[in-house]
PDB file of N, CA and C and ligand atoms in Angstrom:
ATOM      1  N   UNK A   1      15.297   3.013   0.135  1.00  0.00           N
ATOM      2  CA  UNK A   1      15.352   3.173  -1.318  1.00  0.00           C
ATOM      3  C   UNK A   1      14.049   3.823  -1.799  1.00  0.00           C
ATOM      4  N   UNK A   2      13.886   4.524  -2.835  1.00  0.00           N
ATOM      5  CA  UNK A   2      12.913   5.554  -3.447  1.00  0.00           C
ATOM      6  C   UNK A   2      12.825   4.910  -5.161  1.00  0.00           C
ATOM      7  N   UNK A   3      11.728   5.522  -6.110  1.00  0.00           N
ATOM      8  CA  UNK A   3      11.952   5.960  -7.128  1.00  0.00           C
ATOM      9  C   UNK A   3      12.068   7.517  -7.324  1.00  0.00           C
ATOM     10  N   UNK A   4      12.085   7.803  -8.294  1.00  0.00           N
ATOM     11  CA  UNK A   4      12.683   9.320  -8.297  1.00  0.00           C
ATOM     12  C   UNK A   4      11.992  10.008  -9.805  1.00  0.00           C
ATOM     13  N   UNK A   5      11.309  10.783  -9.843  1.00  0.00           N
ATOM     14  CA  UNK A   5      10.690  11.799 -11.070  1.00  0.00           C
ATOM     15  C   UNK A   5      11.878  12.706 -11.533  1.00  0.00           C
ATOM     16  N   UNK A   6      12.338  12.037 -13.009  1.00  0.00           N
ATOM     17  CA  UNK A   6      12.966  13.055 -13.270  1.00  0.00           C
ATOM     18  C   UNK A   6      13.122  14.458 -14.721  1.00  0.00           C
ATOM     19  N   UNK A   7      13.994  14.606 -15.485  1.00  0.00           N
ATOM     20  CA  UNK A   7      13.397  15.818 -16.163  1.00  0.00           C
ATOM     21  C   UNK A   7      12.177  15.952 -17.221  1.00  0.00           C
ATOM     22  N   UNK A   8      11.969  14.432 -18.058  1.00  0.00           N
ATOM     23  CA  UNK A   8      10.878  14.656 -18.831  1.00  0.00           C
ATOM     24  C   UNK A   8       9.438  15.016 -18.539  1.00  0.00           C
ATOM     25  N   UNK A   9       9.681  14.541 -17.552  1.00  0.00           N
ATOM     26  CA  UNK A   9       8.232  14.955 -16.298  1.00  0.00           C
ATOM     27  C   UNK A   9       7.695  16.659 -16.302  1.00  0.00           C
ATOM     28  N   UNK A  10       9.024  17.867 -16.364  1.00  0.00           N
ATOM     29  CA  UNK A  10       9.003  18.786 -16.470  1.00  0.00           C
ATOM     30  C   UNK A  10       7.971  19.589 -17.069  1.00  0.00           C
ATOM     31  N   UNK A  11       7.363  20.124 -16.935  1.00  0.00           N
ATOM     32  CA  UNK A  11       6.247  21.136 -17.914  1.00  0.00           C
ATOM     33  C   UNK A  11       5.123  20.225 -18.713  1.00  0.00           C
ATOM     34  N   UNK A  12       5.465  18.931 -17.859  1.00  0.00           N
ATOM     35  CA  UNK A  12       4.699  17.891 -18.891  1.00  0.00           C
ATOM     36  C   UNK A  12       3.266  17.854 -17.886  1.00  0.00           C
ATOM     37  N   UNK A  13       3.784  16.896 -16.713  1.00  0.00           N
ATOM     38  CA  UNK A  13       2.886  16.469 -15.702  1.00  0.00           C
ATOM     39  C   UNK A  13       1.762  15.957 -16.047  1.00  0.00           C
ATOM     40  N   UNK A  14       1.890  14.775 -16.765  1.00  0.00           N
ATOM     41  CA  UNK A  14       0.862  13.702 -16.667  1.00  0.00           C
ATOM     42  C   UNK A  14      -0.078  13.350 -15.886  1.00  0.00           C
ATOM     43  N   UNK A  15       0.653  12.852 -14.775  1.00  0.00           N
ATOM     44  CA  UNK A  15       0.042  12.587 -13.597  1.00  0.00           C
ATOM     45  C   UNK A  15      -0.859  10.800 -13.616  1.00  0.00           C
ATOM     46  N   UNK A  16      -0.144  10.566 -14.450  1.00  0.00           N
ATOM     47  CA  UNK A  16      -0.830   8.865 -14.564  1.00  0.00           C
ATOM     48  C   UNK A  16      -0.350   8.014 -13.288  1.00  0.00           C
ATOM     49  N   UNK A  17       1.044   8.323 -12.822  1.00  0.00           N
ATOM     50  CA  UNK A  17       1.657   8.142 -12.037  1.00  0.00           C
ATOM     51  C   UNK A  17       0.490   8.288 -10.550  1.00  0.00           C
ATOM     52  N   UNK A  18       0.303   9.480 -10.730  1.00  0.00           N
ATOM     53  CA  UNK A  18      -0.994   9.491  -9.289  1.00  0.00           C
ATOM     54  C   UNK A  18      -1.632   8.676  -8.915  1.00  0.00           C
ATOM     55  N   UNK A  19      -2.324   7.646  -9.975  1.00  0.00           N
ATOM     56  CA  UNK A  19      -3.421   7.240 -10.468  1.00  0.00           C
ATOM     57  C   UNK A  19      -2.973   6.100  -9.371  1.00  0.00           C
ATOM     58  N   UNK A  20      -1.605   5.465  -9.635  1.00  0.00           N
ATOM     59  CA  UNK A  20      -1.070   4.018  -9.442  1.00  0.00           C
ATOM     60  C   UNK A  20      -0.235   3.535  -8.290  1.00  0.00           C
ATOM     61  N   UNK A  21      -0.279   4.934  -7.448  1.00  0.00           N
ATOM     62  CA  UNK A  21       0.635   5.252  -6.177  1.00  0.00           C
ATOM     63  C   UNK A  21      -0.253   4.682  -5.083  1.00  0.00           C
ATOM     64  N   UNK A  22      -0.030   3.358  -4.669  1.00  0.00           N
ATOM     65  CA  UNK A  22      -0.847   2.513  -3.308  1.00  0.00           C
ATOM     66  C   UNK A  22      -0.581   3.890  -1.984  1.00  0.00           C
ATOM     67  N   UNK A  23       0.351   4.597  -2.326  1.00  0.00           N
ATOM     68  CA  UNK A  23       0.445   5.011  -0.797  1.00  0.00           C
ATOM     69  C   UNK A  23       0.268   6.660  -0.979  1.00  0.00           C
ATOM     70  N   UNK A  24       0.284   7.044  -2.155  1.00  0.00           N
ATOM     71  CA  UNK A  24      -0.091   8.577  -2.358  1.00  0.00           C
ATOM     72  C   UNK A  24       1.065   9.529  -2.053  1.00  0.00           C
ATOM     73  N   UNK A  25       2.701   8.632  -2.457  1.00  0.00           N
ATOM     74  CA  UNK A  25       3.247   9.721  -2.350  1.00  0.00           C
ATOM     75  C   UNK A  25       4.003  10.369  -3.207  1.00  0.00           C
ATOM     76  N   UNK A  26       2.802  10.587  -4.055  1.00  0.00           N
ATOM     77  CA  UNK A  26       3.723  11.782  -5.431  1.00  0.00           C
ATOM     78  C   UNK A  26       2.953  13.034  -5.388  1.00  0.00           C
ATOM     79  N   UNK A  27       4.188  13.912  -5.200  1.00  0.00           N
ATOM     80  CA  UNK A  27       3.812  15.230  -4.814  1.00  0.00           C
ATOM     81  C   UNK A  27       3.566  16.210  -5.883  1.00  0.00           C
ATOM     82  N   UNK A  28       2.757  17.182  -6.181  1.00  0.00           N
ATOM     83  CA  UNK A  28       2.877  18.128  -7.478  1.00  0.00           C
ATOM     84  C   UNK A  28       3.491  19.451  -7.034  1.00  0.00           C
ATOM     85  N   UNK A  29       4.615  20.125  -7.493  1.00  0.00           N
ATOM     86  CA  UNK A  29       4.655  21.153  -7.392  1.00  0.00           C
ATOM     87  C   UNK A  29       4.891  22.079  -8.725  1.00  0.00           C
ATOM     88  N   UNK A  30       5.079  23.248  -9.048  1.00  0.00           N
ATOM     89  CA  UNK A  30       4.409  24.049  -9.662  1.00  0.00           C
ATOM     90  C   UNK A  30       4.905  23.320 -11.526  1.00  0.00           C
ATOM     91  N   UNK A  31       5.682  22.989 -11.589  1.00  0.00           N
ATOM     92  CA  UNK A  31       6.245  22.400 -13.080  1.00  0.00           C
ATOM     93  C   UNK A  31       6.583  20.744 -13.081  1.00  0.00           C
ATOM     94  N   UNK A  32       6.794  20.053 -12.199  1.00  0.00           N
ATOM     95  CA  UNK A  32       6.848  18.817 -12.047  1.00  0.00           C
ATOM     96  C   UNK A  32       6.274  17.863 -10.525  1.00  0.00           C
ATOM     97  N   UNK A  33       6.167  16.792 -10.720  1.00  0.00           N
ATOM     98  CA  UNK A  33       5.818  15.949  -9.485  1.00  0.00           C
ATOM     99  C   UNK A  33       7.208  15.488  -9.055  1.00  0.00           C
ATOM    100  N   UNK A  34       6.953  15.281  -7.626  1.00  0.00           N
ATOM    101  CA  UNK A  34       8.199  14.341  -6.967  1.00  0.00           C
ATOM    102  C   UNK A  34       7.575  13.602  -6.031  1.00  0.00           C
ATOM    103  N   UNK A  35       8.564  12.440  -5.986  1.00  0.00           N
ATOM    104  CA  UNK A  35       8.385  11.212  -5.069  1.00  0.00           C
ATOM    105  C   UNK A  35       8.591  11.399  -3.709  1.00  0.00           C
ATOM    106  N   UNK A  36       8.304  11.232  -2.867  1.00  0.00           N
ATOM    107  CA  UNK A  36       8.559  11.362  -1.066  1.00  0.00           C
ATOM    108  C   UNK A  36       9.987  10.257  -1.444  1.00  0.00           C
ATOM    109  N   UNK A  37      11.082  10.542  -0.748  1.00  0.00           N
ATOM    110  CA  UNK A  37      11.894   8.966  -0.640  1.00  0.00           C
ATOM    111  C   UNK A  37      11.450   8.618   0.688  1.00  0.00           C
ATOM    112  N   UNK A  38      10.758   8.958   1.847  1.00  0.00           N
ATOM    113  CA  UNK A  38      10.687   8.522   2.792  1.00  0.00           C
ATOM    114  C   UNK A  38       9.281   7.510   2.873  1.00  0.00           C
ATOM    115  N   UNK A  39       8.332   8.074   1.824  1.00  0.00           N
ATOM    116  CA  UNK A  39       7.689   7.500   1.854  1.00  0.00           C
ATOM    117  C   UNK A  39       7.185   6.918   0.726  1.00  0.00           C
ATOM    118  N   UNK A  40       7.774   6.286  -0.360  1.00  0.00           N
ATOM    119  CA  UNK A  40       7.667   5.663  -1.321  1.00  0.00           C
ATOM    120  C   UNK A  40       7.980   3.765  -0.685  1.00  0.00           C
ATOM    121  N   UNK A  41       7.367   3.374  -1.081  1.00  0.00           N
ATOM    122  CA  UNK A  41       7.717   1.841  -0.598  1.00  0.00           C
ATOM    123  C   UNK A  41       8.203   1.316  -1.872  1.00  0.00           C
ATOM    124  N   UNK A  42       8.303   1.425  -2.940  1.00  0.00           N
ATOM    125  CA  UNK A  42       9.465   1.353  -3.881  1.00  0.00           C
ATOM    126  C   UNK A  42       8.514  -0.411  -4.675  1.00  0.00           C
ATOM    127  N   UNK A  43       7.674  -0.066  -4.611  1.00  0.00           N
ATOM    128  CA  UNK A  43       6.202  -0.919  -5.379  1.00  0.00           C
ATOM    129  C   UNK A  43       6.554  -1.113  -6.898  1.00  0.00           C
ATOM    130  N   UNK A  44       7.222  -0.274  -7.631  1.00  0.00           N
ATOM    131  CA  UNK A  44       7.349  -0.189  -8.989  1.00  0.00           C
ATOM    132  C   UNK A  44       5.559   0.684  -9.507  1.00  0.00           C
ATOM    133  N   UNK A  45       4.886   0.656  -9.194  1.00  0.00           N
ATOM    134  CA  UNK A  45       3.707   0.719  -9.851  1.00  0.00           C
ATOM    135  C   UNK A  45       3.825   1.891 -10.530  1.00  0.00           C
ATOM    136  N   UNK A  46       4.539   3.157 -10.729  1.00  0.00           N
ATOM    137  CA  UNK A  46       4.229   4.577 -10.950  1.00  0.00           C
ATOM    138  C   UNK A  46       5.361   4.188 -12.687  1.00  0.00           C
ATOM    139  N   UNK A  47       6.204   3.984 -12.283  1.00  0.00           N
ATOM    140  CA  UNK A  47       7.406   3.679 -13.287  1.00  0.00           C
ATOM    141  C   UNK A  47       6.997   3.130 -15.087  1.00  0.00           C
ATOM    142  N   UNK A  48       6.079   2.395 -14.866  1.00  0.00           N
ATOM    143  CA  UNK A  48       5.707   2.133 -16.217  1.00  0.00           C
ATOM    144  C   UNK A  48       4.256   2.813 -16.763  1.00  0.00           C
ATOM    145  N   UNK A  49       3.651   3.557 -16.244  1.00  0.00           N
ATOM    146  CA  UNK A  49       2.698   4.470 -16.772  1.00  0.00           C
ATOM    147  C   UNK A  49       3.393   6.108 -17.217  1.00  0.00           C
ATOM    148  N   UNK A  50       4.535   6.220 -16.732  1.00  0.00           N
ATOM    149  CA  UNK A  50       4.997   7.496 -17.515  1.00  0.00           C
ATOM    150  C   UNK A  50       5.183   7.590 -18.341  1.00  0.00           C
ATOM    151  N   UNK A  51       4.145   8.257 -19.827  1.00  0.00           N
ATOM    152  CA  UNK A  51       4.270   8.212 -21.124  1.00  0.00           C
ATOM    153  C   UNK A  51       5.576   8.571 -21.430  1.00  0.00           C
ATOM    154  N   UNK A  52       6.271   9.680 -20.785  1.00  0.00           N
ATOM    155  CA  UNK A  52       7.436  10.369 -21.002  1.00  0.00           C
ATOM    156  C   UNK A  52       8.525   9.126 -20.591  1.00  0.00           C
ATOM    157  N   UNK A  53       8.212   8.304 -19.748  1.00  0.00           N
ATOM    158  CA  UNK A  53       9.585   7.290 -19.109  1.00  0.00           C
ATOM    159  C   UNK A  53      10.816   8.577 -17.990  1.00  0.00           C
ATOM    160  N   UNK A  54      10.019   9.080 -16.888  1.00  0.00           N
ATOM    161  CA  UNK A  54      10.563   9.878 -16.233  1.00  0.00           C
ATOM    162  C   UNK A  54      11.071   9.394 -15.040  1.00  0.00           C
ATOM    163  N   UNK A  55      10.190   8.309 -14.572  1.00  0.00           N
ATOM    164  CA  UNK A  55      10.275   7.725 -13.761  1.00  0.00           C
ATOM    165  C   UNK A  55      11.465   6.419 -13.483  1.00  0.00           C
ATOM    166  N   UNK A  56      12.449   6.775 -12.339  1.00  0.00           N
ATOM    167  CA  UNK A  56      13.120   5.723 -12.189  1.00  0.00           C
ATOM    168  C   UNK A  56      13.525   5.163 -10.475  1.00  0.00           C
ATOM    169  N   UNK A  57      13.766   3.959 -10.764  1.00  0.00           N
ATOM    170  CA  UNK A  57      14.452   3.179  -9.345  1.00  0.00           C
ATOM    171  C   UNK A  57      15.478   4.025  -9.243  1.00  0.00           C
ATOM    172  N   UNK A  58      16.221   4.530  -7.951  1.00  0.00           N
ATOM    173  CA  UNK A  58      16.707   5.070  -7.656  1.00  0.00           C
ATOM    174  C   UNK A  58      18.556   4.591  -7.831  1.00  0.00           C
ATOM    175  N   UNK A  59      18.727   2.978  -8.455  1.00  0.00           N
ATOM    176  CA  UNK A  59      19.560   2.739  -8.447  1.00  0.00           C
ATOM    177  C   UNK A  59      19.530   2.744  -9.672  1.00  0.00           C
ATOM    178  N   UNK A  60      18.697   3.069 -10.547  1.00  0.00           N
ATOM    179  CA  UNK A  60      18.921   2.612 -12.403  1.00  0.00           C
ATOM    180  C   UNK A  60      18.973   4.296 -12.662  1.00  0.00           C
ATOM    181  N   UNK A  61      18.854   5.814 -12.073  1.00  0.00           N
ATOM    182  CA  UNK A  61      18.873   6.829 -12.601  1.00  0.00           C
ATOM    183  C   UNK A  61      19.651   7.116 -13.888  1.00  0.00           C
ATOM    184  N   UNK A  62      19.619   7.221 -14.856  1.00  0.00           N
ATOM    185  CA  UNK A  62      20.857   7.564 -15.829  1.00  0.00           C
ATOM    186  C   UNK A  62      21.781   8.010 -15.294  1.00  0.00           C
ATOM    187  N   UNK A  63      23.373   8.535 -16.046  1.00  0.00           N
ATOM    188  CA  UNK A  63      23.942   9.519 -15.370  1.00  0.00           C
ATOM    189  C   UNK A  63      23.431  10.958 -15.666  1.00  0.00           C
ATOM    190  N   UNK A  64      22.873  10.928 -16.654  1.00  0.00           N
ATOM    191  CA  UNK A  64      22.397  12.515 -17.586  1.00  0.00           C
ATOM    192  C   UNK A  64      21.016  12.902 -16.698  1.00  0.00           C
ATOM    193  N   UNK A  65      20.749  12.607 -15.575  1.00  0.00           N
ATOM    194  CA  UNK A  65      19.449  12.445 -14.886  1.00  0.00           C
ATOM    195  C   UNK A  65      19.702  12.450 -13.310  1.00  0.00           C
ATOM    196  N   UNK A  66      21.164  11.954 -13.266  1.00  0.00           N
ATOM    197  CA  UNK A  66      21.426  11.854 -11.641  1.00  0.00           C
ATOM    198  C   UNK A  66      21.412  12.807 -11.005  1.00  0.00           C
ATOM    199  N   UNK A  67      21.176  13.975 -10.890  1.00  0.00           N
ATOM    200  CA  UNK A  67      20.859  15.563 -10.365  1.00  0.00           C
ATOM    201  C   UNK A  67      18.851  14.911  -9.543  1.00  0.00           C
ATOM    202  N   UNK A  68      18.745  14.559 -10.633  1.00  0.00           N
ATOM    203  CA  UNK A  68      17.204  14.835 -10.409  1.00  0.00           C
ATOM    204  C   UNK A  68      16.724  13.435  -8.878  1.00  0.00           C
ATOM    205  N   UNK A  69      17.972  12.887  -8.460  1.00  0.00           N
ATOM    206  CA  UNK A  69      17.841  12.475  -7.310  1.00  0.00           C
ATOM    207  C   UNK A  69      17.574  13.049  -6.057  1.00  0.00           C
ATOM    208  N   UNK A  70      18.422  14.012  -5.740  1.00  0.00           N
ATOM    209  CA  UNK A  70      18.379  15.021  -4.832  1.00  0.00           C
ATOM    210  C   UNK A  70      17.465  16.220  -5.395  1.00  0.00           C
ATOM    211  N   UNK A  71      17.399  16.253  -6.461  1.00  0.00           N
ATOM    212  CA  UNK A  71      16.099  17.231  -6.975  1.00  0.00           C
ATOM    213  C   UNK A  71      14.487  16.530  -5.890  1.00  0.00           C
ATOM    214  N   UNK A  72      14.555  15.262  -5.915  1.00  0.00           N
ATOM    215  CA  UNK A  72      13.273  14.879  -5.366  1.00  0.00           C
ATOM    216  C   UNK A  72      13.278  14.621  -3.881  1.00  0.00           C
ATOM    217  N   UNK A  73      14.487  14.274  -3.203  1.00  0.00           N
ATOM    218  CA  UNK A  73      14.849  14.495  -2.169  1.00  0.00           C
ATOM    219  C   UNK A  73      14.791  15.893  -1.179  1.00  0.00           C
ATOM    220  N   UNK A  74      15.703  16.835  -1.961  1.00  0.00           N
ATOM    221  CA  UNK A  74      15.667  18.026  -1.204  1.00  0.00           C
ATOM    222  C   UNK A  74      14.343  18.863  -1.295  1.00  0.00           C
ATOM    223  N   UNK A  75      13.428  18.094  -1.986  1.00  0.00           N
ATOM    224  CA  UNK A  75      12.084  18.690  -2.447  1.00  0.00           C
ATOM    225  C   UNK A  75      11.230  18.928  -1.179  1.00  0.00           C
ATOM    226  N   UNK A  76      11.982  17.848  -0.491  1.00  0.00           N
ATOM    227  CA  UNK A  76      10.999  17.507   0.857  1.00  0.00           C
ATOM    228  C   UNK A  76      11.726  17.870   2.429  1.00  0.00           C
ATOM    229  N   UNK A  77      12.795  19.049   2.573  1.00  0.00           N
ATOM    230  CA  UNK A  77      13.601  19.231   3.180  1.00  0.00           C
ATOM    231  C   UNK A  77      12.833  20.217   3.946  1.00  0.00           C
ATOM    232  N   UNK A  78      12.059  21.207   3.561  1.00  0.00           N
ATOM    233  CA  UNK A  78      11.412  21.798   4.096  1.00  0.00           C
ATOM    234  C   UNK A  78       9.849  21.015   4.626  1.00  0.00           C
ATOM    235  N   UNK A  79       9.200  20.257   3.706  1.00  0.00           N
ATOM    236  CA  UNK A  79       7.709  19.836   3.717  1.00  0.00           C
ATOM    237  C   UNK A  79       7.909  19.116   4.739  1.00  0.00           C
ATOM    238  N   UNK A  80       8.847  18.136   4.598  1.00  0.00           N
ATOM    239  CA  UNK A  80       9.075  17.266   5.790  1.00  0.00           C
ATOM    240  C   UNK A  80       8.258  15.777   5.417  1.00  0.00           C
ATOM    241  N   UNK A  81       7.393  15.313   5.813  1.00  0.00           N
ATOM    242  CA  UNK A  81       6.697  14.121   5.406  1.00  0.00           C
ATOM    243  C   UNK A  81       4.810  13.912   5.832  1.00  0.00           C
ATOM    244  N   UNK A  82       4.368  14.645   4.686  1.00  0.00           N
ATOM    245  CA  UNK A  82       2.976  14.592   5.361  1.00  0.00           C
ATOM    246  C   UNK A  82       2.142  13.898   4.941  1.00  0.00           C
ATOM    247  N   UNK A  83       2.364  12.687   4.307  1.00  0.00           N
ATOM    248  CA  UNK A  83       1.502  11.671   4.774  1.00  0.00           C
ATOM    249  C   UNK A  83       0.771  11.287   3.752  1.00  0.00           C
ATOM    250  N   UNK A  84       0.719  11.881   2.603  1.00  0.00           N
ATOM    251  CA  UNK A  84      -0.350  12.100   1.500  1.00  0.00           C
ATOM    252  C   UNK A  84      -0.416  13.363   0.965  1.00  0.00           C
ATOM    253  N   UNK A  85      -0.305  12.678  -0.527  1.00  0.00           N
ATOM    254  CA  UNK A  85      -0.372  14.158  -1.337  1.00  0.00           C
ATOM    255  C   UNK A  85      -1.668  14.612  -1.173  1.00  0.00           C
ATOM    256  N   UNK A  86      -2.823  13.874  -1.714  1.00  0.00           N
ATOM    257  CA  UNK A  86      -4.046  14.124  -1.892  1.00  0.00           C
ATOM    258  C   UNK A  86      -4.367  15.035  -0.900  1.00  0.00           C
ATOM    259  N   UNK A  87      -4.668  14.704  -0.062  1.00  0.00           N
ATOM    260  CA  UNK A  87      -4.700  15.594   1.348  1.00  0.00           C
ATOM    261  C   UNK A  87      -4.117  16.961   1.422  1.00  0.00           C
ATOM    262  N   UNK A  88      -2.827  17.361   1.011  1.00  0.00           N
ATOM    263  CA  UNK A  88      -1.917  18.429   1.385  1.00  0.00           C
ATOM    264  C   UNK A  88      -2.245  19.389  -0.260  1.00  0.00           C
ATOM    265  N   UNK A  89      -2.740  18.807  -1.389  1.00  0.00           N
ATOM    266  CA  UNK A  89      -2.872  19.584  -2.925  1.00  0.00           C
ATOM    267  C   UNK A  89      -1.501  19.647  -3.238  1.00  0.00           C
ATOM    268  N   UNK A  90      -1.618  20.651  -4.285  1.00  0.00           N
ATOM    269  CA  UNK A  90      -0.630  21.259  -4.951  1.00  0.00           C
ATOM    270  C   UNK A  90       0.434  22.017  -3.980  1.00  0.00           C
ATOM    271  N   UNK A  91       1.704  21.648  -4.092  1.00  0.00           N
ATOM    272  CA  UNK A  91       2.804  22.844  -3.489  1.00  0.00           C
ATOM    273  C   UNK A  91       3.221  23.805  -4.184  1.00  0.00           C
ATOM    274  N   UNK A  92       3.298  25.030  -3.835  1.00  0.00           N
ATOM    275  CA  UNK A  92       3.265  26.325  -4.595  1.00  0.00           C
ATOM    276  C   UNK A  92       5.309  26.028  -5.000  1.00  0.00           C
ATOM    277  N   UNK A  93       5.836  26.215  -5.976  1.00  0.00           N
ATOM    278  CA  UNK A  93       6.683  26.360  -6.071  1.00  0.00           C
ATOM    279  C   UNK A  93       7.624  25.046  -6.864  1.00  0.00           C
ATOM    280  N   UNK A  94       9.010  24.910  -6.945  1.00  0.00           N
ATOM    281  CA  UNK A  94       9.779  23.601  -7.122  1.00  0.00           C
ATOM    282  C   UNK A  94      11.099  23.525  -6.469  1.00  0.00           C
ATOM    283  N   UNK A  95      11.910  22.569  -6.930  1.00  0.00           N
ATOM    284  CA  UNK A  95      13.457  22.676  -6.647  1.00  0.00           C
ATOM    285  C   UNK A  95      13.881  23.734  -7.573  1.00  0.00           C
ATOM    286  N   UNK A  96      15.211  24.448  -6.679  1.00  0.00           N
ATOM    287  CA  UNK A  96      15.929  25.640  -7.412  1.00  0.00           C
ATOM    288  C   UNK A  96      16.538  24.685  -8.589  1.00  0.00           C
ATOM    289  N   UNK A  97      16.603  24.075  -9.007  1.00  0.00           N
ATOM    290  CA  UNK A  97      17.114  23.016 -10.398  1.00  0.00           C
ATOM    291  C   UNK A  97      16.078  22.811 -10.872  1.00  0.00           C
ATOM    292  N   UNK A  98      14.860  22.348 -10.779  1.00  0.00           N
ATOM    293  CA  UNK A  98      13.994  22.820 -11.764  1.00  0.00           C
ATOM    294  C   UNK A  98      13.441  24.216 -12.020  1.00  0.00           C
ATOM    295  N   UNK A  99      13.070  24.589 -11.030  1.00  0.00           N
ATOM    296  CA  UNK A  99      12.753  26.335 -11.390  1.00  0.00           C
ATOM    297  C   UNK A  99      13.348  27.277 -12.574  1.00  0.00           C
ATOM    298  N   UNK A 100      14.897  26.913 -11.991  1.00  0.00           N
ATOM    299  CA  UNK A 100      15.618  27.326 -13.416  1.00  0.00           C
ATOM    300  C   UNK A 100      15.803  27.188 -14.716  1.00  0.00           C
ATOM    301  N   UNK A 101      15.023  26.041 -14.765  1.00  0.00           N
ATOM    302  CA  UNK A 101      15.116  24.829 -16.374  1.00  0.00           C
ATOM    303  C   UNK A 101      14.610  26.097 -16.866  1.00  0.00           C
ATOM    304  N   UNK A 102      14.754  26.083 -18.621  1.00  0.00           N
ATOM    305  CA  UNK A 102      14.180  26.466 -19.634  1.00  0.00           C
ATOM    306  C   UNK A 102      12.914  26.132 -19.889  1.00  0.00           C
ATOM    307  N   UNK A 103      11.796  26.765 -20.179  1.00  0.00           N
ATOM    308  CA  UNK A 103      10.700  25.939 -20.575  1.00  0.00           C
ATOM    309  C   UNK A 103      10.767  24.371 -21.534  1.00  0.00           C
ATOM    310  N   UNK A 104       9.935  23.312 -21.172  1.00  0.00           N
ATOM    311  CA  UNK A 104      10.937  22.120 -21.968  1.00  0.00           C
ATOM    312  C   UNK A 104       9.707  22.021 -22.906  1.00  0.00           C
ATOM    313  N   UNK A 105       9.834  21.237 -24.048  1.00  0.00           N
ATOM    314  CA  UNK A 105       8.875  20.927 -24.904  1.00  0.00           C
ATOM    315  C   UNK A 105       7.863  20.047 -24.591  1.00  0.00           C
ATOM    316  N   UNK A 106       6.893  20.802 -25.082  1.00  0.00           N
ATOM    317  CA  UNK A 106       5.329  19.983 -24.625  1.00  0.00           C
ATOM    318  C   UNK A 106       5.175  19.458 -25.718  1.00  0.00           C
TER     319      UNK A 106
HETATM  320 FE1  F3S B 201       5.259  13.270 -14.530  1.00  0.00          FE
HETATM  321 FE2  F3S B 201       5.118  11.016 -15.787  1.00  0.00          FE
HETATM  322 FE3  F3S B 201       3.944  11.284 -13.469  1.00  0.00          FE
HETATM  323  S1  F3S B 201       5.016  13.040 -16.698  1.00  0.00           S
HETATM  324  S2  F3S B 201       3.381  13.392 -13.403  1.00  0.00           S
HETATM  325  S3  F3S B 201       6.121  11.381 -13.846  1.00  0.00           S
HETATM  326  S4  F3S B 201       3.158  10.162 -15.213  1.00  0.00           S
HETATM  327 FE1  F3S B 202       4.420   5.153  -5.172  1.00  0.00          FE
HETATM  328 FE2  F3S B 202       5.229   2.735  -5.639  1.00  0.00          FE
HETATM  329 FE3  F3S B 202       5.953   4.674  -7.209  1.00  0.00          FE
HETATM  330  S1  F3S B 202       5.053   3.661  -3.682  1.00  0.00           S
HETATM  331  S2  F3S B 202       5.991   6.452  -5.918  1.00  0.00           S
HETATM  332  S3  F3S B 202       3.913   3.903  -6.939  1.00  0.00           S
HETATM  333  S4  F3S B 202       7.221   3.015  -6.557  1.00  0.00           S
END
């Protein structure tokens, strides 16, 4: 089981969430962060510092939001699992579902 970053997060990127991650695995890429599901230990800690409320348990996703499951999943299809964001920076790029979004309101 995972939590999962989903659209308000978009163009926003807080990043308070970073702050509160025991294991460092929220990833930034170019318009939003995503969660490792492999390596999230599912702590709750990231979930209630998102000013936006982007953040969810993977079993409470809305339905208007359930895309953005596999949005954070397939995020990591290529990266694979490395261990720590901090370490690896910024990833150049996003999911083809976010990429495409409209710019969202800041
Ligand atoms: Fe995004 Fe909220 Fe984290 S806006 S970067 S999920 S604190
Ligand atoms: Fe990290 Fe815990 Fe959230 S492991 S991604 S702070 S649920």
């Amino acid at each position: 089981m995972t939590y999962i970053i989903s659209l308000p997060c978009v163009d926003i990127k807080d990043r308070a969430c970073v702050e509160e991650c025991p294991v460092d695995c929220i990833y930034e890429g170019d318009r939003m962060l995503y969660i490792h599901p492999e390596e999230c230990v599912d702590c709750g800690a990231c979930e209630p510092v998102c000013p936006v409320e982007a953040i969810y348990y993977e079993d409470d996703v809305p339905a208007e939001e359930a895309q953005f499951y596999d949005v954070n999943v397939q995020f990591f299809d290529e990266i694979g699992s490395p261990g720590g964001a901090a370490k690896l920076g910024p990833i150049p790029g996003d999911h083809p579902i976010v990429a495409a979004l409209p710019p969202q309101e800041q």
